[in-house]
XYZ file of C-alpha atoms in Angstrom:
334
model
C 0.000 0.000 0.000
C 1.643 3.195 -1.184
C 0.916 6.290 0.887
C 0.780 9.551 -1.009
C 1.101 11.758 2.075
C 3.075 11.019 5.199
C 1.701 11.795 8.630
C 3.788 14.407 10.434
C 3.864 14.033 14.216
C 5.279 16.495 16.729
C 6.254 15.730 20.297
C 5.985 18.786 22.511
C 8.422 18.104 25.338
C 8.493 19.731 28.769
C 11.265 19.417 31.332
C 10.784 16.255 33.344
C 9.079 14.264 30.588
C 9.533 10.447 30.700
C 11.794 9.134 27.911
C 9.935 5.816 27.778
C 6.786 7.549 26.570
C 8.695 9.108 23.679
C 10.529 5.970 22.563
C 7.415 3.818 22.978
C 5.623 5.730 20.273
C 8.540 6.647 17.989
C 10.064 3.159 17.709
C 6.939 1.386 16.398
C 6.407 4.205 13.893
C 10.015 3.835 12.744
C 9.562 0.073 12.398
C 6.343 0.570 10.423
C 8.196 2.771 7.929
C 10.864 0.085 7.505
C 8.363 -2.733 7.076
C 6.241 -0.734 4.630
C 9.297 0.420 2.708
C 8.156 4.018 2.732
C 8.018 7.029 5.029
C 4.419 6.825 6.147
C 5.241 8.696 9.358
C 7.748 11.402 10.197
C 8.277 13.220 13.475
C 10.069 16.074 15.159
C 10.773 17.215 18.695
C 9.151 20.465 19.766
C 9.728 22.703 22.776
C 8.052 25.940 23.768
C 10.799 28.229 22.429
C 12.978 25.677 20.648
C 15.121 25.305 23.762
C 16.855 22.139 24.953
C 14.671 20.036 27.260
C 15.752 17.656 30.021
C 13.902 14.406 30.625
C 12.981 12.927 33.999
C 16.254 10.968 33.787
C 18.133 14.273 33.413
C 19.066 13.513 29.777
C 18.941 16.507 27.454
C 17.070 16.595 24.133
C 17.561 19.220 21.431
C 14.313 20.467 19.905
C 13.857 20.505 16.145
C 11.412 23.417 16.241
C 9.486 25.678 18.585
C 5.760 25.665 19.240
C 5.116 28.585 16.893
C 6.429 26.484 13.977
C 3.935 23.614 14.130
C 1.397 24.582 11.471
C 2.451 21.708 9.211
C 2.131 19.076 11.952
C -0.810 16.681 11.712
C -0.656 15.341 15.291
C 0.963 17.025 18.285
C 1.512 14.955 21.429
C 2.391 16.584 24.758
C 4.871 14.731 26.996
C 5.528 16.079 30.468
C 5.371 15.556 34.194
C 2.049 16.489 35.837
C 3.230 19.872 37.123
C 5.154 20.948 34.025
C 3.895 24.004 32.228
C 4.733 26.726 29.754
C 7.112 29.500 30.694
C 4.508 31.837 29.205
C 1.186 30.042 29.819
C -0.923 32.637 28.014
C 1.100 32.334 24.825
C 1.587 28.558 25.062
C -2.069 27.806 25.717
C -3.043 30.201 22.946
C -0.754 28.391 20.508
C -2.364 25.041 21.334
C -5.852 26.475 20.956
C -4.895 27.959 17.585
C -3.607 24.583 16.388
C -6.852 22.997 17.566
C -8.907 25.531 15.621
C -6.864 24.788 12.498
C -7.613 21.070 12.737
C -4.409 19.699 14.282
C -5.004 16.518 16.252
C -3.803 17.026 19.821
C -2.896 14.423 22.400
C -1.294 13.868 25.766
C 0.700 10.882 26.976
C 0.913 10.133 30.688
C 1.591 13.425 32.542
C 1.188 15.292 29.241
C -2.566 15.317 29.774
C -2.093 17.971 32.498
C -0.783 20.818 30.283
C -3.158 19.644 27.538
C -6.186 20.131 29.796
C -4.804 23.392 31.223
C -4.716 24.792 27.687
C -8.503 24.494 27.467
C -8.537 22.177 24.440
C -10.150 19.190 26.208
C -13.349 20.787 27.480
C -16.189 18.289 27.407
C -13.908 15.456 26.305
C -12.869 12.308 28.186
C -9.224 11.916 29.199
C -7.107 8.838 29.910
C -5.344 9.464 33.225
C -2.564 7.242 34.560
C -3.644 5.705 37.861
C -0.656 7.173 39.718
C -1.787 10.709 38.761
C -5.503 10.118 39.257
C -5.965 11.894 42.584
C -3.827 14.861 41.521
C -5.721 15.151 38.227
C -9.142 15.033 39.866
C -8.033 17.578 42.472
C -6.966 20.045 39.759
C -9.688 19.249 37.211
C -12.763 18.034 39.130
C -15.016 18.794 36.168
C -13.126 16.573 33.698
C -14.190 13.081 32.637
C -11.052 11.253 33.831
C -10.902 7.604 32.811
C -8.737 4.630 33.766
C -8.765 3.292 30.204
C -5.293 2.868 28.719
C -6.231 4.887 25.617
C -9.064 7.313 24.981
C -9.871 8.539 21.460
C -12.302 11.419 21.050
C -12.415 12.566 17.413
C -9.142 14.507 17.066
C -7.978 14.152 20.677
C -5.864 11.178 21.763
C -4.752 10.494 25.341
C -2.779 7.531 26.672
C -1.809 6.424 30.171
C 1.913 5.688 30.183
C 4.609 4.212 27.963
C 2.967 0.862 27.197
C -0.236 2.679 26.284
C 1.800 4.956 23.994
C 2.996 1.840 22.155
C -0.621 0.703 21.748
C -1.533 4.155 20.473
C 1.262 3.952 17.872
C -0.067 0.565 16.726
C -3.500 2.100 16.193
C -1.979 4.895 14.109
C -0.097 2.298 12.072
C -3.194 0.153 11.565
C -5.240 3.152 10.434
C -2.530 4.232 8.001
C -0.934 1.002 6.776
C -3.325 -1.786 7.726
C -3.592 -4.482 10.356
C -0.939 -6.776 8.849
C 1.825 -4.197 9.281
C 0.557 -3.219 12.734
C 0.694 -6.883 13.757
C 4.209 -7.305 12.355
C 5.391 -4.222 14.256
C 3.930 -5.656 17.453
C 5.796 -8.895 16.797
C 9.068 -7.035 16.185
C 8.935 -5.720 19.726
C 7.228 -8.777 21.243
C 4.290 -6.593 22.191
C 1.703 -9.297 22.904
C -1.462 -7.467 21.964
C -2.762 -4.108 20.803
C -5.012 -2.709 23.487
C -7.777 -0.369 22.440
C -10.521 1.759 23.889
C -12.317 0.337 26.899
C -9.291 -1.580 28.217
C -8.649 -0.509 31.793
C -5.235 0.044 33.320
C -3.642 -2.529 35.576
C -3.449 -1.032 39.062
C -1.234 -2.501 41.804
C -2.860 -3.856 44.932
C -1.923 -2.364 48.264
C -0.635 -5.780 49.296
C -1.187 -9.242 47.889
C -0.044 -12.765 48.524
C 2.347 -12.611 45.585
C 0.693 -15.576 43.850
C -0.094 -13.506 40.779
C -3.795 -14.299 41.123
C -6.458 -11.644 40.873
C -8.242 -10.457 43.990
C -11.301 -12.543 44.869
C -14.581 -11.040 43.570
C -15.769 -9.853 47.001
C -12.460 -8.134 47.742
C -12.250 -6.663 44.232
C -15.780 -5.241 44.525
C -14.988 -3.793 47.946
C -11.809 -2.188 46.594
C -13.862 -0.665 43.783
C -16.213 0.862 46.358
C -13.239 2.128 48.366
C -11.706 3.703 45.244
C -14.936 5.552 44.519
C -15.111 6.907 48.061
C -11.638 8.293 48.729
C -12.939 11.785 49.458
C -16.147 10.710 51.190
C -15.176 7.819 53.476
C -17.369 4.746 53.365
C -17.736 2.386 56.340
C -17.109 -1.346 56.209
C -20.765 -1.809 57.197
C -21.849 0.191 54.132
C -19.541 -1.855 51.903
C -21.020 -5.036 53.367
C -24.524 -3.792 52.686
C -23.710 -2.925 49.074
C -22.005 -6.278 48.446
C -24.692 -8.333 50.163
C -22.491 -9.906 52.833
C -21.668 -9.312 56.496
C -18.811 -7.108 57.722
C -17.231 -10.234 59.214
C -17.146 -11.892 55.774
C -15.367 -8.847 54.333
C -12.863 -8.899 57.193
C -12.037 -12.561 56.555
C -11.834 -12.111 52.770
C -9.423 -9.183 53.034
C -7.201 -10.886 55.601
C -6.933 -13.988 53.454
C -6.348 -12.156 50.150
C -4.190 -9.223 51.230
C -2.982 -9.821 54.761
C -4.658 -6.561 55.798
C -7.954 -5.685 57.384
C -10.320 -3.851 55.022
C -9.972 -0.643 57.054
C -6.172 -0.728 56.818
C -6.352 -1.528 53.103
C -8.725 1.422 52.597
C -6.463 3.717 54.608
C -3.484 2.700 52.453
C -5.470 3.598 49.326
C -6.302 7.004 50.775
C -2.657 7.587 51.713
C -1.595 6.813 48.144
C -4.119 9.370 46.901
C -2.813 11.899 49.444
C 0.754 11.324 48.294
C -0.191 11.971 44.666
C -1.538 15.364 45.715
C 1.496 16.079 47.903
C 3.900 15.275 45.056
C 1.995 16.461 41.976
C 0.041 19.487 43.180
C 0.770 22.640 45.132
C -2.395 22.300 47.203
C -1.977 23.222 50.892
C -1.818 20.237 53.228
C -5.174 21.117 54.907
C -6.864 21.006 51.478
C -5.291 17.628 50.769
C -6.548 16.347 54.123
C -10.073 17.499 53.275
C -9.858 16.016 49.761
C -9.344 12.521 51.160
C -11.993 12.827 53.836
C -10.150 14.062 56.931
C -11.709 16.837 58.990
C -8.286 18.012 60.182
C -4.600 17.711 59.300
C -3.537 15.806 62.428
C -4.863 12.327 61.502
C -3.551 12.736 57.952
C -0.063 13.482 59.273
C -0.218 10.499 61.641
C -1.348 8.038 58.980
C 0.922 9.520 56.286
C 3.967 9.201 58.528
C 3.039 5.605 59.337
C 2.737 4.813 55.625
C 5.764 6.677 54.246
C 8.025 7.434 57.192
C 7.673 11.224 57.059
C 4.991 13.881 57.160
C 3.314 15.294 54.030
C 5.254 18.572 54.372
C 8.556 16.723 54.814
C 7.768 14.525 51.824
C 7.004 17.553 49.659
C 10.288 19.206 50.654
C 12.150 15.983 49.877
C 10.577 15.699 46.423
C 11.317 19.344 45.697
C 15.017 18.672 46.139
C 14.849 16.329 43.147
C 13.246 18.827 40.817
C 15.019 19.162 37.511
C 13.754 22.709 37.153
C 11.079 24.795 38.819
C 8.084 22.919 37.434
C 9.469 19.501 36.563
C 9.545 17.047 39.454
C 10.647 13.457 39.520
C 9.391 10.848 39.202
C 7.202 10.751 36.103
C 5.877 7.760 34.182
């Protein structure tokens, strides 16, 4: 299949972006060109002003162009950490909105969904949000339709949750452009077992498991789902029991057997993980974070946070800040 026009893709990089997300989409596109024997895809690195950008691993990347020189680009993906942003937000956001008006497809990979949404080009659209950024995203954008699906397509907006999802996204682009046979061969080149699409949910680690590799039992999995939906408005074990049609004692036994934790301790660990996302990836005051995960005061948050992570939320935030690559680019990012 000969392609008469190649697809030009830009990667708008911010300091602190994860390299894996870049290579996971570029490498399959490169392989597709080789297999097809033609340049079906081309790409370039973009930064706000054409400046050099440092990744989360502190490796520098030279930009091929600046954001004002992207009119010829068909698809522009944003790659960043959650708190990265433009040096001149008004101009940067305006440039993205102009590209959107002119028909450029826009997307965000992993933390790149944060500056994408801040630009105002995702209003009314669903967004794939990596599970480790979920609490921070919902705290900053409570009105957005944040989803745990690995990829979300919405007309000319593409979002993907992490590096493996970026690979899946590249396979979809290849399939649309060059057909399923070449997409399958690319997947085989990299031993990528399957191309995940819309509706596939992210794998999320358990707080603690037996290590057998088995999934959580249905009762425990359903309870965890209820916990996850009630991080900010705490739900009692009695309420979970009522909604699952069992007794609190049955839930206690099921959790102990499957996770080694009581359901209340498992739930607290989930809430602490959500709190830590907000500590690390937002600038919200600690009292607001406490309220966001259902605490009426800071004191119990500090007690439980210290028990979980060995230091207070404020100490943890100061520690993370010492690892910042630049002002708005913290580590880690995924």
